[in-house]
Coordinates of C-alpha atoms in Angstrom, one line a residue:
M189 CA -1.7 -14.5 6.9
K190 CA -0.5 -17.8 8.1
K191 CA -2.8 -20.6 9.2
Y192 CA -1.5 -20.0 12.7
Y193 CA -3.3 -16.7 12.7
N194 CA -6.6 -18.3 11.7
L195 CA -6.3 -20.8 14.5
M196 CA -5.4 -18.3 17.1
L197 CA -8.1 -15.9 16.0
T198 CA -10.6 -18.7 16.4
L199 CA -9.4 -19.4 19.9
V200 CA -9.5 -15.7 20.7
A201 CA -13.0 -15.3 19.4
L202 CA -14.2 -18.3 21.6
A203 CA -12.3 -16.9 24.6
M204 CA -13.8 -13.4 24.2
T205 CA -17.3 -14.9 23.9
A206 CA -16.8 -17.0 27.0
M207 CA -15.0 -14.4 29.1
A208 CA -16.8 -11.3 27.9
F209 CA -13.8 -9.6 26.4
T210 CA -14.1 -7.0 23.7
A211 CA -12.7 -7.2 20.2
C212 CA -8.9 -7.1 19.8
D213 CA -8.9 -3.4 18.8
E214 CA -10.8 -2.4 21.9
E215 CA -9.9 -2.1 25.5
V216 CA -9.7 -5.4 27.5
K217 CA -12.5 -5.3 30.0
A218 CA -11.3 -5.2 33.6
P219 CA -12.4 -7.9 36.0
T220 CA -14.5 -7.0 39.1
Q221 CA -11.3 -6.9 41.2
N222 CA -7.9 -5.6 39.9
P223 CA -5.5 -8.6 40.0
A224 CA -2.6 -6.1 40.3
D225 CA -3.8 -5.2 43.8
A226 CA -2.7 -8.7 45.0
F227 CA 1.0 -7.8 44.6
P228 CA 2.2 -6.2 47.8
K229 CA 3.9 -2.9 47.8
K230 CA 7.5 -3.4 49.1
H231 CA 9.2 -0.1 48.0
D232 CA 8.3 3.5 47.4
T233 CA 9.0 3.1 43.6
A234 CA 7.2 0.9 41.1
L235 CA 8.9 0.1 37.7
L236 CA 6.7 -1.2 34.9
L237 CA 8.4 -2.6 31.8
V238 CA 6.1 -2.6 28.8
T239 CA 6.4 -4.4 25.5
F240 CA 4.1 -5.5 22.6
G241 CA 3.9 -9.0 24.0
S242 CA 4.0 -12.6 22.8
T243 CA 2.4 -16.0 23.6
Y244 CA 5.6 -17.9 22.5
D245 CA 7.8 -19.6 25.1
V246 CA 11.2 -18.3 23.9
P247 CA 10.2 -14.6 24.2
Q248 CA 9.4 -15.2 27.9
Q249 CA 13.1 -16.1 28.4
T250 CA 14.1 -12.8 26.8
F251 CA 11.6 -10.9 29.0
D252 CA 12.9 -12.6 32.1
K253 CA 16.5 -11.6 31.2
Q254 CA 15.3 -8.0 30.6
K255 CA 13.5 -7.9 33.9
A256 CA 16.6 -9.2 35.7
F257 CA 18.7 -6.6 34.0
F258 CA 16.5 -3.8 35.1
Q259 CA 16.0 -5.2 38.6
K260 CA 19.8 -5.2 39.1
Q261 CA 19.9 -1.5 37.9
F262 CA 16.9 -0.6 40.2
P263 CA 17.1 -2.9 43.2
N264 CA 14.8 -0.9 45.4
T265 CA 11.8 -1.0 43.1
D266 CA 8.7 -3.2 42.7
L267 CA 9.3 -4.3 39.1
Y268 CA 6.6 -5.7 36.8
L269 CA 6.2 -6.5 33.1
S270 CA 3.1 -5.9 30.9
Y271 CA 2.0 -5.9 27.2
T272 CA 0.3 -3.3 25.1
S273 CA -1.1 -5.8 22.7
R274 CA -4.7 -6.4 23.6
I275 CA -5.0 -9.4 21.3
I276 CA -1.9 -11.0 23.0
I277 CA -3.4 -10.5 26.4
N278 CA -6.7 -12.0 25.2
R279 CA -4.8 -15.0 23.7
M280 CA -3.1 -15.6 27.1
Q281 CA -6.5 -15.5 28.8
A282 CA -7.7 -18.0 26.3
Q283 CA -4.9 -20.3 27.3
G284 CA -5.9 -19.9 31.0
K285 CA -3.0 -17.6 31.8
E286 CA -3.8 -14.5 33.8
F287 CA -2.0 -11.4 32.5
I288 CA -2.4 -7.9 33.7
P289 CA -2.6 -5.0 31.1
P290 CA -0.9 -1.7 31.8
A291 CA -4.0 0.2 32.7
M292 CA -4.6 -2.1 35.7
W293 CA -1.0 -1.7 36.8
M294 CA -1.3 2.0 36.7
Q295 CA -4.6 2.0 38.6
S296 CA -3.1 -0.2 41.2
F297 CA 0.0 1.9 41.6
L298 CA -2.2 4.9 42.2
K299 CA -4.2 3.0 44.8
K300 CA -1.0 1.8 46.6
N301 CA 0.3 5.4 47.0
Y302 CA 3.7 4.9 45.3
K303 CA 5.9 7.9 45.6
N304 CA 7.5 7.2 42.2
V305 CA 6.2 5.3 39.2
H306 CA 8.7 4.6 36.4
V307 CA 7.6 3.1 33.0
Q308 CA 10.0 1.9 30.3
S309 CA 8.8 1.1 26.8
F310 CA 10.4 -1.9 25.1
H311 CA 8.8 -0.9 21.7
V312 CA 11.2 -0.3 18.8
I313 CA 9.6 2.8 17.3
P314 CA 7.4 5.6 18.7
G315 CA 4.4 4.2 16.8
E316 CA 0.9 3.1 17.7
E317 CA 1.8 0.9 20.6
F318 CA 4.1 3.4 22.3
T319 CA 1.5 6.1 21.8
L320 CA -1.1 3.9 23.4
L321 CA 1.2 3.4 26.4
R322 CA 2.0 7.1 26.7
D323 CA -1.5 8.5 26.3
A324 CA -4.0 5.9 27.4
Y325 CA -2.1 4.4 30.3
V326 CA 0.6 6.6 31.7
K327 CA -1.2 9.9 31.2
K328 CA -4.9 8.9 31.4
E329 CA -4.7 6.2 34.1
Y330 CA -2.1 7.9 36.3
N331 CA -0.9 11.4 35.7
V332 CA -4.3 12.9 35.0
K333 CA -5.9 11.3 38.0
L334 CA -3.0 12.3 40.2
V335 CA -3.6 16.0 39.8
D336 CA -6.1 16.3 42.7
D337 CA -4.7 13.5 44.8
R338 CA -0.9 13.9 45.0
K339 CA -0.2 13.2 48.7
G340 CA 3.6 13.6 48.1
R341 CA 3.6 11.5 44.9
N342 CA 5.3 12.4 41.6
D343 CA 4.0 12.1 38.1
A344 CA 4.8 8.8 36.4
V345 CA 7.7 9.0 33.9
L346 CA 8.1 7.1 30.7
G347 CA 11.3 6.2 28.9
H348 CA 11.4 6.5 25.1
P349 CA 11.3 3.5 22.7
L350 CA 14.5 2.2 21.1
L351 CA 14.7 4.2 17.9
Y352 CA 13.8 7.6 19.1
S353 CA 16.8 10.0 18.5
K354 CA 19.4 10.2 15.8
E355 CA 22.0 9.0 18.4
D356 CA 19.8 6.0 19.2
I357 CA 19.7 5.0 15.5
Q358 CA 23.4 5.3 15.2
K359 CA 24.0 3.1 18.2
V360 CA 21.6 0.4 17.1
A361 CA 23.1 0.5 13.6
K362 CA 26.5 -0.1 14.9
I363 CA 25.4 -2.9 17.3
L364 CA 23.5 -4.8 14.6
V365 CA 26.1 -4.4 11.8
D366 CA 29.0 -5.4 14.1
D367 CA 27.0 -8.5 15.1
H368 CA 27.0 -9.5 11.4
K369 CA 30.5 -8.2 10.5
E370 CA 31.8 -11.7 9.4
H371 CA 28.9 -12.1 7.0
I372 CA 29.3 -8.6 5.6
Q373 CA 33.0 -9.0 5.2
K374 CA 32.4 -12.0 3.1
G375 CA 30.2 -9.9 0.8
E376 CA 26.9 -11.5 2.0
A377 CA 23.7 -9.5 2.5
V378 CA 21.8 -9.0 5.7
A379 CA 18.1 -8.0 6.1
F380 CA 16.1 -7.2 9.2
M381 CA 12.4 -7.7 9.6
G382 CA 10.6 -4.9 11.5
H383 CA 7.0 -4.5 12.2
G384 CA 5.8 -0.9 11.4
N385 CA 2.4 0.8 11.4
P386 CA 0.1 0.8 8.4
E387 CA -1.6 4.1 9.4
E388 CA -0.4 7.3 7.7
N389 CA -0.4 9.2 11.0
Y390 CA 2.5 7.1 12.2
E391 CA 4.7 8.0 9.2
Y392 CA 7.1 9.8 11.6
A393 CA 7.6 6.6 13.5
N394 CA 7.9 4.4 10.4
Q395 CA 10.6 6.6 9.0
K396 CA 12.9 5.4 11.8
Y397 CA 13.2 2.1 9.8
K398 CA 14.5 3.9 6.7
M399 CA 16.9 6.0 8.9
L400 CA 18.2 2.9 10.5
E401 CA 18.7 1.2 7.2
Q402 CA 20.6 4.1 5.8
E403 CA 22.8 4.3 8.9
M404 CA 23.5 0.6 8.8
Q405 CA 24.5 0.8 5.1
K406 CA 26.7 3.7 5.7
Y407 CA 28.4 2.1 8.7
A408 CA 28.8 -1.3 7.0
K409 CA 30.3 0.2 3.9
E410 CA 32.8 2.4 5.8
N411 CA 33.9 -0.4 8.1
Y412 CA 33.3 -3.8 6.4
G413 CA 33.5 -3.1 2.7
H414 CA 29.9 -2.9 1.4
G415 CA 26.4 -1.8 2.4
Y416 CA 24.2 -4.7 1.5
V417 CA 22.2 -4.3 4.7
Y418 CA 18.4 -3.8 4.6
V419 CA 15.3 -3.3 6.6
A420 CA 11.8 -4.3 5.6
T421 CA 8.6 -4.6 7.6
V422 CA 5.4 -6.6 7.8
D423 CA 3.1 -3.6 8.2
Y424 CA 4.6 -0.4 6.9
P425 CA 3.4 -0.1 3.2
A426 CA 6.5 1.7 1.9
M427 CA 8.9 -1.0 3.2
L428 CA 7.1 -4.4 2.9
F429 CA 8.8 -7.5 1.6
D430 CA 8.4 -6.3 -2.0
Y431 CA 10.7 -3.4 -1.1
L432 CA 13.4 -5.8 0.0
V433 CA 13.0 -7.9 -3.1
G434 CA 13.5 -4.7 -5.2
E435 CA 16.6 -3.7 -3.3
L436 CA 18.1 -7.1 -3.6
K437 CA 17.4 -7.4 -7.3
M438 CA 19.8 -4.4 -7.8
V439 CA 22.7 -6.2 -6.1
E440 CA 22.1 -9.9 -6.6
D441 CA 25.0 -10.2 -9.0
K442 CA 27.3 -8.5 -6.4
V443 CA 26.4 -10.4 -3.3
A444 CA 28.8 -13.3 -2.5
N445 CA 27.2 -16.7 -3.3
K446 CA 23.9 -14.8 -3.5
K447 CA 23.5 -15.4 0.2
I448 CA 21.4 -13.4 2.7
H449 CA 21.0 -13.5 6.4
L450 CA 17.6 -12.7 7.9
Q451 CA 17.0 -11.5 11.5
P452 CA 14.0 -10.0 13.3
L453 CA 14.2 -6.3 14.1
M454 CA 11.8 -6.9 17.0
T455 CA 12.3 -7.1 20.7
I456 CA 11.7 -10.9 20.8
V457 CA 11.6 -13.9 18.4
G458 CA 7.9 -14.3 18.3
D459 CA 5.2 -15.1 15.7
H460 CA 6.4 -12.9 12.9
A461 CA 10.0 -14.2 13.2
N462 CA 9.0 -17.8 13.4
N463 CA 6.3 -17.8 10.7
D464 CA 6.5 -14.7 8.4
M465 CA 10.3 -14.6 8.3
A466 CA 11.7 -18.1 8.9
G467 CA 8.7 -20.3 8.4
D468 CA 8.7 -23.5 6.2
Y469 CA 6.4 -23.9 3.1
E470 CA 2.7 -24.0 4.0
K471 CA 0.6 -26.2 1.7
G472 CA -2.4 -24.4 0.5
E473 CA -1.0 -20.9 0.9
A474 CA -0.3 -18.7 -2.0
D475 CA 3.4 -18.1 -2.9
E476 CA 3.1 -14.4 -1.8
D477 CA 1.8 -15.5 1.6
Q478 CA 4.8 -17.8 2.3
S479 CA 7.6 -16.8 4.5
W480 CA 10.4 -14.4 3.5
K481 CA 12.8 -17.3 3.7
W482 CA 10.9 -19.5 1.3
Q483 CA 10.2 -16.8 -1.2
L484 CA 13.8 -15.7 -1.3
E485 CA 15.0 -19.3 -1.7
K486 CA 12.6 -19.6 -4.6
K487 CA 14.3 -16.6 -6.2
G488 CA 17.6 -18.4 -5.9
W489 CA 18.9 -16.9 -2.7
K490 CA 20.7 -18.9 -0.1
V491 CA 19.1 -17.9 3.2
E492 CA 20.3 -18.2 6.8
T493 CA 18.0 -17.1 9.6
H494 CA 19.1 -15.7 12.9
M495 CA 16.6 -16.1 15.7
K496 CA 17.8 -13.4 18.0
G497 CA 15.6 -10.5 19.2
L498 CA 16.7 -7.0 20.1
G499 CA 16.0 -7.7 23.7
D500 CA 18.7 -10.4 23.7
Y501 CA 21.4 -7.8 23.2
K502 CA 22.9 -6.3 26.4
E503 CA 23.9 -3.2 24.4
I504 CA 20.3 -2.7 23.3
N505 CA 19.0 -3.0 26.8
N506 CA 21.6 -0.4 27.8
I507 CA 19.9 2.0 25.4
Y508 CA 16.5 1.3 27.0
L509 CA 18.2 1.9 30.4
E510 CA 19.6 5.2 29.2
H511 CA 16.1 6.3 28.1
L512 CA 14.6 5.5 31.5
K513 CA 17.4 7.2 33.4
A514 CA 17.0 10.3 31.2
A515 CA 13.2 10.3 31.8
I516 CA 13.7 10.0 35.6
A517 CA 16.3 12.8 35.5
D518 CA 14.2 15.3 33.6
G519 CA 10.8 14.3 34.9
N520 CA 9.7 13.3 31.4
K521 CA 5.9 13.2 31.6
E522 CA 5.3 11.5 28.2

């Protein structure tokens, strides 16, 4: 990993020692008092938007826009944002920034006797982070505890992540390919960096990346002349950077000017986009640990990076909105 990770992990370790946090793959310990309780209940409905999270500044601007978008759609709700990444929350605590994890929000919602609790995932695939949100937070911290204490309240509902259905994948493919139509029409290649899960039990979720790649290639070829559009990830073994290199090797003589455009397939432009995708050369790091941009340039590619997250697309947020509305309509208890 990049030197940034080593620095941040050191800060996290110090913060966890000083503030009695658990390791990053364990639950964040709750303080004596729940800080979510300090937010007054103003409406009968609470809306919690949940994403993986980031400590970077630019992603906060994306999150603010997403919050404003959903607040406009649901004006009579108490709206909040939270992260599923425990290590991100710990990092923010290490920086002296208080951040409330989903479990505490759900506990507070229960205590405040909300009639309705709506939760929308901003995750890309139904992988580990979404499963954590669904099972550990929405179900365990709210719906299970609500069984014997309803008092006119409804179960919390959870909207699906971005790439859930075949229709979702088709919509996202069109949005992303259309956004790069000028590059594709010139005969240039486009590649997106997703995250993915390394565990075998999330293969179903990881397959969404392959399905999206296939749909983008099909749509691009039918509408803009060729299908040199790819998806690779930082954590799914079958679609790592080597996969992208192999795919590009087969078409490098066909791609115009041997040029490729790189863009994150993540909600925001965070650490992976800035370092693993678009980072500059890092002295002391092995070639295989350098950024995708640097490695492709070394192979003779002309690389242009596009620092735009999925959450920056209004059309993408509309898909998230559709998922939440569907969950509310059918009482989705996931």
